[in-house]
Phi, psi and omega in degrees: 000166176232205229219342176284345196120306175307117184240147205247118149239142195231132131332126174316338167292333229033042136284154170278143183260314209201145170233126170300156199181091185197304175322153161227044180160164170353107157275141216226347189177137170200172211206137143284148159281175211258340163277349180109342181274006171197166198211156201218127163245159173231143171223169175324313198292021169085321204271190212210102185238162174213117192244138141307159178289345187280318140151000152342109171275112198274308241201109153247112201295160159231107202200336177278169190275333215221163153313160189248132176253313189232139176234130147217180195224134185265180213274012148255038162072063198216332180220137184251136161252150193244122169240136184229184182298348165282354172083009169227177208214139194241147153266124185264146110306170178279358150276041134091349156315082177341141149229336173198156190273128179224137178246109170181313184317123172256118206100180182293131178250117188249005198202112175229150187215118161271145157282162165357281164302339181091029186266326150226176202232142177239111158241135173255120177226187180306005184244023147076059163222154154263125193228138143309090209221140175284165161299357173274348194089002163305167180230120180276271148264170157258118148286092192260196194120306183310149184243137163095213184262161195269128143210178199159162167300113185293000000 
């Protein structure tokens, strides 16, 4: 993504396949879903858009206060998760439907990991905790410890 709104998707040849068009500032983040067939960008503008590979824009979410830093879908592609600068972490369908708020980070949620099955959630943010979370939105644990910010690759 870029800093116009547009995030680009290209072929290992480099063609280009699609251009995304939806943001209104710096796309900060994007994920395929896991058969490959749909794409979730997050940007500065607080939203959530979810694109087909062609660049059909299906869904644009809203829920955060602030950017959105990390997107990801968990693995068997049925719910996407948002962590933004506002300190929450939102649970999606993949029809654009809220299912849960999840609240406890004070900072930027720089980081999410589902376990296997998709039962949970790991998120790391600036406020140097790793939080546990079921997927219902319960907070399972806190992992403290960390000196700095929690982050990684989703």
């Amino acid at each position: 993504g870029g800093s116009d709104g547009i995030a680009r998707l290209w072929a290992t040849d480099g063609t280009q396949l699609a251009t995304l068009e939806g943001h209104g500032g710096w796309v900060n983040s994007i994920t395929y879903n896991p058969d490959g067939t749909q794409l979730a960008t997050g940007g500065n503008d607080g939203t959530v858009h979810l694109w087909a590979t062609d660049g059909t824009q299906l869904a644009a979410l809203e829920g955060h206060g602030s950017w959105v830093d990390s997107v990801m879908y968990n693995p068997d592609g049925t719910q996407l998760a948002t962590g933004g600068e506002d300190g929450t972490v939102h649970l999606w369908a993949t029809d654009g439907t809220q299912l849960a708020a999840l609240e406890g980070h004070e900072g930027w949620v720089y980081s999410m990991t589902s376990n296997p099955d998709g039962t949970q959630l790991a998120t790391g943010g600036s406020d140097g905790i790793a939080r546990l979370w079921a997927t219902d939105g319960t907070q399972l644990a806190n992992l403290e410890g960390a000196e700095g910010r929690v982050s990684g690759q989703n």
